[in-house]
Tab-separated table of C-alpha atoms in Angstrom:
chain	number	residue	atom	x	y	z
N	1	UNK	CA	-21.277	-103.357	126.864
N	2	UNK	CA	-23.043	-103.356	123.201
N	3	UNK	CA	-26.020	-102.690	122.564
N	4	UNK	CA	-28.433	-105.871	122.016
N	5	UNK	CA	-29.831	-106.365	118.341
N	6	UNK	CA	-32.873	-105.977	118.235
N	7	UNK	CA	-34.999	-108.606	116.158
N	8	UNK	CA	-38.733	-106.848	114.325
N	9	UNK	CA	-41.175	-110.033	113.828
N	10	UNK	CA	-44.293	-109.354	112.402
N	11	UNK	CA	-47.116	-112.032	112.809
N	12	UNK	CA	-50.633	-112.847	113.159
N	13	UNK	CA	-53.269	-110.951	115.524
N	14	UNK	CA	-55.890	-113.158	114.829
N	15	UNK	CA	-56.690	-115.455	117.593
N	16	UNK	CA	-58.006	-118.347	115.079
N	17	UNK	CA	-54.535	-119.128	114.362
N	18	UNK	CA	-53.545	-122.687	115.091
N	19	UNK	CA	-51.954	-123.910	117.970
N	20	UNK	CA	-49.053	-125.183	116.538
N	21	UNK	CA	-48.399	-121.631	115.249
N	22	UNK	CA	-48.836	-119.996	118.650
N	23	UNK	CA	-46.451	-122.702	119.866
N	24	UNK	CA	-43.905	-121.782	117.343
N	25	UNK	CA	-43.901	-118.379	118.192
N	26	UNK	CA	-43.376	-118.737	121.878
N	27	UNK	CA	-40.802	-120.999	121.620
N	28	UNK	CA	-38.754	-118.253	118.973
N	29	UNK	CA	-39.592	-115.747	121.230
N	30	UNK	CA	-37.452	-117.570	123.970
N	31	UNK	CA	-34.698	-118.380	121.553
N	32	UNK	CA	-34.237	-114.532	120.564
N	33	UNK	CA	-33.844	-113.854	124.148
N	34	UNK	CA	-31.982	-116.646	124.914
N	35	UNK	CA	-29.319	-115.461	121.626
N	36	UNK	CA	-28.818	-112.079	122.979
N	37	UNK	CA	-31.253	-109.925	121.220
N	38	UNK	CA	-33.982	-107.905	121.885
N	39	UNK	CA	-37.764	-107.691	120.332
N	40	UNK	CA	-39.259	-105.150	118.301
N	41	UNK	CA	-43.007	-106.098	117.395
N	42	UNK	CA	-46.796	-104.943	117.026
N	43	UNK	CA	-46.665	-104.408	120.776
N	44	UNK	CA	-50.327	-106.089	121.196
N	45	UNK	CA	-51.432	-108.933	123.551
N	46	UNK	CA	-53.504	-111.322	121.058
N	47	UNK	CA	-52.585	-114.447	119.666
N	48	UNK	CA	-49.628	-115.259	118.001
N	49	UNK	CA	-48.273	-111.442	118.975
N	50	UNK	CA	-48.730	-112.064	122.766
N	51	UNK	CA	-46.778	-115.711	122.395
N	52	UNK	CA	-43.524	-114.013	121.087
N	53	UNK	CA	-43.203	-111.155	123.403
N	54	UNK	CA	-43.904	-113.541	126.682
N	55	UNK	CA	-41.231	-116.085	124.879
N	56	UNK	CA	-38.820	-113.083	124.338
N	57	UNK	CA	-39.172	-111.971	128.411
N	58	UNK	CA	-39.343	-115.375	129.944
N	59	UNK	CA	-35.666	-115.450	128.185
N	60	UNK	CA	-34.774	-112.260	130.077
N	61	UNK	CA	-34.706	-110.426	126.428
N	62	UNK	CA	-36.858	-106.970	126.107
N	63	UNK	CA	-40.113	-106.422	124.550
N	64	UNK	CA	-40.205	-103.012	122.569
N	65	UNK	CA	-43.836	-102.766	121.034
N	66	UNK	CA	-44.531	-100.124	118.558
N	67	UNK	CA	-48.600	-99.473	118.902
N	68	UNK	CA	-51.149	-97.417	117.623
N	69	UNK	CA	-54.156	-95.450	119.802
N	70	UNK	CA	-56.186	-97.981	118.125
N	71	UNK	CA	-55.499	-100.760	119.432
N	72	UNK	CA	-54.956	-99.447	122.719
N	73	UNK	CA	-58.528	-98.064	122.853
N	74	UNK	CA	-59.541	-102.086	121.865
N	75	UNK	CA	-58.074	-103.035	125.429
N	76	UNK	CA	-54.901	-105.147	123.145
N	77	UNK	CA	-51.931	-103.624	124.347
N	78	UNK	CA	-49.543	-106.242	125.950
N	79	UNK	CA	-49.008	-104.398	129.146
N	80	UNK	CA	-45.988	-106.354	130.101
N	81	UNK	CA	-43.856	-104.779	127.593
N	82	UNK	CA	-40.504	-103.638	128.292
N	83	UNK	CA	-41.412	-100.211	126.492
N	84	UNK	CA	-44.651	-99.234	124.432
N	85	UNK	CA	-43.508	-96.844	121.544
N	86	UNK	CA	-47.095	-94.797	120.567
N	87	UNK	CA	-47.310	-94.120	117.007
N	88	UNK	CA	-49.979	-92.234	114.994
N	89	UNK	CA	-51.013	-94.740	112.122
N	90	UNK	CA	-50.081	-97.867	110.832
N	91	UNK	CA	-48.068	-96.657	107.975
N	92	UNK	CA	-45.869	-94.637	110.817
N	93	UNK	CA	-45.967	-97.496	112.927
N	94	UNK	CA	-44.030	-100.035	110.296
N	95	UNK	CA	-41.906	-97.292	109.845
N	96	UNK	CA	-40.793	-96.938	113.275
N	97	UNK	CA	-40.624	-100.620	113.776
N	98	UNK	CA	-38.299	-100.843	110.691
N	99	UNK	CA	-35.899	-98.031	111.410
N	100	UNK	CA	-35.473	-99.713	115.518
N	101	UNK	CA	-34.575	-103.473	113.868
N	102	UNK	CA	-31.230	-104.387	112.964
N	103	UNK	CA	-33.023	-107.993	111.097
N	104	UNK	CA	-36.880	-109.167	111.197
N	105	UNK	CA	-38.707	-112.584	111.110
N	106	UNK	CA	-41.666	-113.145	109.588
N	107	UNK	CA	-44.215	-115.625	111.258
N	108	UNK	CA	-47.461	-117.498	109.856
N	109	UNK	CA	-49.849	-114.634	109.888
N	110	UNK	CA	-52.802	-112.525	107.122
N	111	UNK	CA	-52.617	-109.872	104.867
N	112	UNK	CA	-51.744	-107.532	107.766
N	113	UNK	CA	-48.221	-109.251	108.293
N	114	UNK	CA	-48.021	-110.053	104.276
N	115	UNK	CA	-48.352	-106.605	104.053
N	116	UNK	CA	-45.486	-105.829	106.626
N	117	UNK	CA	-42.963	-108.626	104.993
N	118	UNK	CA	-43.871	-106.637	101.636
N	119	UNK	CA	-42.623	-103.299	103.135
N	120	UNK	CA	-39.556	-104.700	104.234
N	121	UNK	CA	-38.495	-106.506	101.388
N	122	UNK	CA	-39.194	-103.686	98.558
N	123	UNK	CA	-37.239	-101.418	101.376
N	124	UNK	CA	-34.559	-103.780	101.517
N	125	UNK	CA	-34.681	-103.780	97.392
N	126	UNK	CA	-34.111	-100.001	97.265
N	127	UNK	CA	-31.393	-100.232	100.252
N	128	UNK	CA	-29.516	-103.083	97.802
N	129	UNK	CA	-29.919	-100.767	94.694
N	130	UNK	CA	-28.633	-97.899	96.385
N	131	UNK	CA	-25.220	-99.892	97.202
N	132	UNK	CA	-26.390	-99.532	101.204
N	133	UNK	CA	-26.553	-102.279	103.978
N	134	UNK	CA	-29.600	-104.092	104.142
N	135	UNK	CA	-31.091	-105.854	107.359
N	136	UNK	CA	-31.973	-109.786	106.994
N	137	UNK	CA	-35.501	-110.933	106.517
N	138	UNK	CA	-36.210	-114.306	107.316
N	139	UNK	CA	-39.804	-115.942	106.607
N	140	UNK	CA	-40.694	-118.547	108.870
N	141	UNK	CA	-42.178	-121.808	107.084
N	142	UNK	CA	-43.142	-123.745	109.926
N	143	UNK	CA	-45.694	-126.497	109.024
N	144	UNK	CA	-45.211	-125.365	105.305
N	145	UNK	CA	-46.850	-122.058	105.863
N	146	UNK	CA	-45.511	-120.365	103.551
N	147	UNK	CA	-44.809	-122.784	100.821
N	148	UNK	CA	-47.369	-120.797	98.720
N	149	UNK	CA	-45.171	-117.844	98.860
N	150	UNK	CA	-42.088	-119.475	98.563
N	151	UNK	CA	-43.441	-120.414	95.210
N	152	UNK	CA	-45.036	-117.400	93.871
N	153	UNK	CA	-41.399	-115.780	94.663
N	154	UNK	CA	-39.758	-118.832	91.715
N	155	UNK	CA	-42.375	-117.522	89.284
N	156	UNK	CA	-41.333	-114.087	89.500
N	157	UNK	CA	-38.246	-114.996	89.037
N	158	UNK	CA	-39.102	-117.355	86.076
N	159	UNK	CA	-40.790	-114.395	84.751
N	160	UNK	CA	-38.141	-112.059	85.267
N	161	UNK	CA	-40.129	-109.846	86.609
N	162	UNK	CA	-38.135	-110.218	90.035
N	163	UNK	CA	-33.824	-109.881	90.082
N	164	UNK	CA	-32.639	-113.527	90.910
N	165	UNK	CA	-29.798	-111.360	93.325
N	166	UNK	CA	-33.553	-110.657	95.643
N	167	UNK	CA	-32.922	-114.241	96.915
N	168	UNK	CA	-30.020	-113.007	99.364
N	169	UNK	CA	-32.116	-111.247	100.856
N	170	UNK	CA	-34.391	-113.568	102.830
N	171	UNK	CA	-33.840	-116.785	104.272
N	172	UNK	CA	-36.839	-119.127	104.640
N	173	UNK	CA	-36.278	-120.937	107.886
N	174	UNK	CA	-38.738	-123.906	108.497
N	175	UNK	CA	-37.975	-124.043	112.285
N	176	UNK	CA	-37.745	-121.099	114.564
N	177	UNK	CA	-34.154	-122.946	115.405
N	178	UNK	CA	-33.359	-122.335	111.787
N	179	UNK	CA	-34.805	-118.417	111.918
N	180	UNK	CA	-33.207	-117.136	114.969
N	181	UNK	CA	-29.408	-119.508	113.500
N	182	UNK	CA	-29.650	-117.530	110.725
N	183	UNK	CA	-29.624	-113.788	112.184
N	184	UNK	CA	-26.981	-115.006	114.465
N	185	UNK	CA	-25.028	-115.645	111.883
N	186	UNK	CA	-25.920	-112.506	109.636
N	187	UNK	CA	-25.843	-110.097	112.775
């Protein structure tokens, strides 16, 4: 039997987040499990973080979190994971997440998951330049999160200070339907 994919979404840890957002990421947690793959994320039991794992394993998929000592020590660990994957720092730990995904989905979250979906993407720039594969990056816009974003990326590339062939790689989704329809078909 293959391997599952394995899906990296990076989202909010702040438990402020609105409901609707939580909500969201539950229910794409159950439709990456219920597609076949598997989850790679933050591997921590707080807000919108905890909501995609339990999504993921109520749909019989695994729940691979990639943590730090940190957050361990803070009691956030999401001790139902499939397997906890210990790494040093946070720079190491976006590292390891990255090199264990095959695409990734970015949810409503700060400058913490900004910062994440910024990795990827330049990573995914140097992969394209270099003539490799690159892994899909889809950026959830559910209730217009990221409509901010969405247009900061159209003036970069008004101001040519972005290459208009960075569009194929990400996909904004504005369902988690959409999100999870996409890697299927991409994967």
């Amino acid at each position: 039997m293959a391997e599952r994919k394995k899906i990296c979404v990076f989202c909010s840890s702040n438990d402020a987040l609105d409901q609707t957002h939580r909500a969201a990421a539950r229910l794409l947690g159950r439709l990456i499990g219920e597609a076949g793959f598997d989850l790679i994320w933050g591997g921590c039991d707080i807000a919108s973080m905890g909501d995609v794992a339990r999504g993921v394993q109520e749909a019989r998929g695994q729940a691979i979190g990639v943590i730090t000592q940190h957050f361990i020590d803070r009691g956030l660990a999401f001790r139902a994971a499939d397997e906890l994957i210990l790494a040093p720092d946070l720079h190491e730990r976006k590292k390891l997440m990255q090199q264990r995904a095959d695409g990734f989905i970015i949810l409503p979250g700060g400058f913490g998951t900004l910062d994440e979906l910024f990795h990827v993407f330049t990573e995914q720039i140097i992969r394209m330049k270099a003539g490799k594969s690159t892994q899909p990056i889809v950026i959830l816009n559910w209730a217009s999160f990221f409509d901010g974003l969405g247009s900061f990326f159209e003036h970069l590339y008004r101001e040519k200070v972005a290459d208009e062939s960075y569009r194929s790689l990400y996909y904004l989704a504005d369902s988690p339907d959409s999100a999870v329809g996409y890697l299927r078909q991409s994967l």
